[in-house]
Short mmCIF file of C-alpha atoms in Angstrom, two decimals:
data_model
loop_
_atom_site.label_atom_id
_atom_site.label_comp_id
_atom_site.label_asym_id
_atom_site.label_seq_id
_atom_site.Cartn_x
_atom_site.Cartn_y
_atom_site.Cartn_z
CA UNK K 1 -118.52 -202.30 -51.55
CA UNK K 2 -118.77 -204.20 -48.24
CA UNK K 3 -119.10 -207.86 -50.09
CA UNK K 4 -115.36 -209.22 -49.25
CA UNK K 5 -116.49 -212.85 -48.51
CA UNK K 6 -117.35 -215.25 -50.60
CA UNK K 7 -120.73 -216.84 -51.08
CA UNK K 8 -121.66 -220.50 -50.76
CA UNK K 9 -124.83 -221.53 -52.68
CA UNK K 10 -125.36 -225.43 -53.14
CA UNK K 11 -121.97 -226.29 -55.13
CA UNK K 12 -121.51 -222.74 -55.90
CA UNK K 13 -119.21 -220.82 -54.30
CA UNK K 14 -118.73 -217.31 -55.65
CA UNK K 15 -116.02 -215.15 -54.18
CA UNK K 16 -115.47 -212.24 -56.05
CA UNK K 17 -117.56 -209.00 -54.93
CA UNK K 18 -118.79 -208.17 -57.71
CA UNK K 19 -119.93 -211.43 -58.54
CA UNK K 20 -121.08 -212.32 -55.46
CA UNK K 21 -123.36 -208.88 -56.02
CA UNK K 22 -124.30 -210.01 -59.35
CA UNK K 23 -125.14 -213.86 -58.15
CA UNK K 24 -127.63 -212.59 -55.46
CA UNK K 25 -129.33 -210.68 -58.10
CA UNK K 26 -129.29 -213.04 -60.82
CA UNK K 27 -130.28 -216.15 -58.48
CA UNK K 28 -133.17 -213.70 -56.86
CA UNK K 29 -134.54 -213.30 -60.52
CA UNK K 30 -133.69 -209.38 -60.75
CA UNK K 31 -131.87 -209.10 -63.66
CA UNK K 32 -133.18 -205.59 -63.98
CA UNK K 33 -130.53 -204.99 -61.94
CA UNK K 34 -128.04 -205.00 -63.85
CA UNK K 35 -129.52 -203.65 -66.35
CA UNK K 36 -132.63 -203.79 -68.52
CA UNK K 37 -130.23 -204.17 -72.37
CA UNK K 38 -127.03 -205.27 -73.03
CA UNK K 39 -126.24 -201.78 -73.83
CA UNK K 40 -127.50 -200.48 -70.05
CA UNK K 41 -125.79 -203.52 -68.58
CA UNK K 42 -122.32 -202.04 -70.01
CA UNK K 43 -123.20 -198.91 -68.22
CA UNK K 44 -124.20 -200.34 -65.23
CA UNK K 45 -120.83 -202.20 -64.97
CA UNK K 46 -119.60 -199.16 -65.58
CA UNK K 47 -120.58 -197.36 -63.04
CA UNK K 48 -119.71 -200.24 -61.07
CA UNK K 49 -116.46 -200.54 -61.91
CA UNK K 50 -115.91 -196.66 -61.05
CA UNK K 51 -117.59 -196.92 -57.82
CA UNK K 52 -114.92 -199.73 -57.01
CA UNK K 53 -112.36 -197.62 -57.58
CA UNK K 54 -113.78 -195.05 -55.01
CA UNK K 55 -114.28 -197.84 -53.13
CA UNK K 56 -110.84 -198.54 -53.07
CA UNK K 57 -109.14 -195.05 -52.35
CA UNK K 58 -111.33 -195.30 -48.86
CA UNK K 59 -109.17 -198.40 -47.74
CA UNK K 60 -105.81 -196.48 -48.73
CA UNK K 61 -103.71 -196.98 -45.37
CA UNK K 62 -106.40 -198.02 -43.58
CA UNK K 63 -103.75 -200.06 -40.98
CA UNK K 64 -101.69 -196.54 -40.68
CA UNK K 65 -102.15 -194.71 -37.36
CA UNK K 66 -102.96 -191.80 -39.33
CA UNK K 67 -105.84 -193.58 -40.77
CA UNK K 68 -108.50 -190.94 -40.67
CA UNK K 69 -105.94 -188.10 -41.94
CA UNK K 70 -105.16 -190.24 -44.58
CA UNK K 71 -109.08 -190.90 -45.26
CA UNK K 72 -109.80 -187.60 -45.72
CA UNK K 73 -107.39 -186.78 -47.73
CA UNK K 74 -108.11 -189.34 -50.06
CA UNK K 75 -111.68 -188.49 -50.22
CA UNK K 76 -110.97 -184.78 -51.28
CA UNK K 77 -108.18 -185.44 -53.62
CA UNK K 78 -109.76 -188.55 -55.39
CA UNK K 79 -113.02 -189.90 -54.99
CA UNK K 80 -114.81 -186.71 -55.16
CA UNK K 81 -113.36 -186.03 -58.62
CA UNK K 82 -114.70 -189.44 -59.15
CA UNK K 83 -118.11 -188.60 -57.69
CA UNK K 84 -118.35 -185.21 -59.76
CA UNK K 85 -118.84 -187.42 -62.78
CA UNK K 86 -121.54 -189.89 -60.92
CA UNK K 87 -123.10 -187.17 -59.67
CA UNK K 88 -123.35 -185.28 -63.28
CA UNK K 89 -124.59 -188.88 -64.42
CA UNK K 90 -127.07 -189.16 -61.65
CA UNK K 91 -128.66 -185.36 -62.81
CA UNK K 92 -132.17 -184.76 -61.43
CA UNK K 93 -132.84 -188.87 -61.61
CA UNK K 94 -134.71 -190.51 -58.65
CA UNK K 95 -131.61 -194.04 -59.66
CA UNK K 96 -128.60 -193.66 -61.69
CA UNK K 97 -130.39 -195.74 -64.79
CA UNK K 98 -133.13 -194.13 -63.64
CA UNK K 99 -134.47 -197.56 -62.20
CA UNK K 100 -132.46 -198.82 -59.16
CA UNK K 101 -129.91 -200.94 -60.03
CA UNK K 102 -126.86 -202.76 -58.08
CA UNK K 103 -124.82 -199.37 -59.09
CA UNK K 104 -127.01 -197.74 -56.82
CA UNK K 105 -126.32 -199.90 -53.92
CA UNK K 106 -122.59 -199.37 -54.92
CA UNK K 107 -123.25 -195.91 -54.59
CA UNK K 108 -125.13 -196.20 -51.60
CA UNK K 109 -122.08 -197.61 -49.66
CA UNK K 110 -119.63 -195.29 -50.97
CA UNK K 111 -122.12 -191.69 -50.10
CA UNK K 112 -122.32 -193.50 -46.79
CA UNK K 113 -118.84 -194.34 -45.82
CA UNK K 114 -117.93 -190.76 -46.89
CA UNK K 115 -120.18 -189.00 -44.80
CA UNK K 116 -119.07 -191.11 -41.82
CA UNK K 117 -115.99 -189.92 -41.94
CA UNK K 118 -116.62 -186.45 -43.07
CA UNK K 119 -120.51 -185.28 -42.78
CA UNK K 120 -119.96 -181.97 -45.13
CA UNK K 121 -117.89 -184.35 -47.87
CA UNK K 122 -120.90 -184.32 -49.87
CA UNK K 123 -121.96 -180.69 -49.71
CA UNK K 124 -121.84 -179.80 -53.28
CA UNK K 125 -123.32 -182.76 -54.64
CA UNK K 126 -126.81 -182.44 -53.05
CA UNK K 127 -128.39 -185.27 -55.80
CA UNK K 128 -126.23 -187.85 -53.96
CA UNK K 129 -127.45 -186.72 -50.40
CA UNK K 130 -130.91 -187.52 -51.75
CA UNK K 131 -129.56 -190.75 -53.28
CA UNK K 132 -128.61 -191.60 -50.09
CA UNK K 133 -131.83 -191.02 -48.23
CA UNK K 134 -133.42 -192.90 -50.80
CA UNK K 135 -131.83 -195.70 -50.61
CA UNK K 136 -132.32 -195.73 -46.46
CA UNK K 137 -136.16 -194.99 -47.15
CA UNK K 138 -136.40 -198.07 -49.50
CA UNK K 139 -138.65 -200.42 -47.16
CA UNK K 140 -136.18 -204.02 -47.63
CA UNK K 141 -133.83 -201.51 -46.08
CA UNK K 142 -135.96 -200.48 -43.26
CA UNK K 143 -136.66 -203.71 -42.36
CA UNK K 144 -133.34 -204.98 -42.51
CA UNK K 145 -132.20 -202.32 -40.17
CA UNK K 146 -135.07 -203.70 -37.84
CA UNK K 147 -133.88 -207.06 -38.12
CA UNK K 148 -131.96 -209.85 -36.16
CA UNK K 149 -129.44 -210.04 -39.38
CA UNK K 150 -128.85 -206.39 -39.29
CA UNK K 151 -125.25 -205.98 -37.47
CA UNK K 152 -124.43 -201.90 -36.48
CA UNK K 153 -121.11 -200.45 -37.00
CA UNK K 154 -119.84 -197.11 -36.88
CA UNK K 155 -120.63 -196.66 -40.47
CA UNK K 156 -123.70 -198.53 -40.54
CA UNK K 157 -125.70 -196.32 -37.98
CA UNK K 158 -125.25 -193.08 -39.06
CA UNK K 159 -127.89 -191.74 -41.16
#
């Protein structure tokens, strides 16, 4: 996910990305987010945890000068074994719990980074397509796009 800093709140300083994530949520009073039981919260961190992973194969020789070759490689030969199981998970749902959850906006980052680099990457997994349009039609997210705080990159702007 794109939390790498670390967060400063009061006395608080959080600097994992994960629990950065988790901090917003839990200082912002959504717990649902992360899960309505202790039993969904285990699957939330679940998923989180595997989206992570994902997460991580997309940075794999990212200083290589064969970056995007390398990229794409790693996106057909790993994550999208990992993101046949999310997707089987996800099913007909509108939110992977079925409410929206941080493991969406996990999700959310790695459907998007994919189809930056690789617009068809997704083409048998149509549930996360809509996932991802979801998420982009949520209004917070509309509005931060139309904001001063919003900052464009190349795999920010493509929708």
């Amino acid at each position: 996910m794109c939390i790498r800093d670390s967060l400063i709140d009061n006395e608080q300083v959080i600097t994992e990305s994960r629990a950065v994530a988790e901090y917003i949520v839990l200082r912002a009073g959504c717990t649902e987010m992360i899960g309505k039981t202790w039993q969904e919260q285990v699957t939330v961190t679940q998923l989180v945890g595997l989206l992570e992973e994902v997460d991580g194969y997309l940075y794999i020789g990212c200083t290589e000068d064969n970056y995007i070759e390398i990229l794409k490689k790693n996106i057909k030969d790993k994550a999208l074994k990992k993101l046949k199981g999310v997707s089987q998970f996800l099913a007909e749902k509108e939110w992977l719990m079925g409410y929206f959850t941080i493991a969406d906006a996990y999700l959310f980052f790695v459907e998007d980074f994919i189809l930056t680099v690789d617009e068809d990457a997704l083409n048998d997994f149509p549930n996360l397509i809509e996932h991802r349009k979801r998420f982009h039609n949520i209004q917070e997210v509309k509005d931060y796009h139309k904001s001063d705080r919003f900052v464009s990159t190349k795999f920010s702007t493509i929708i």
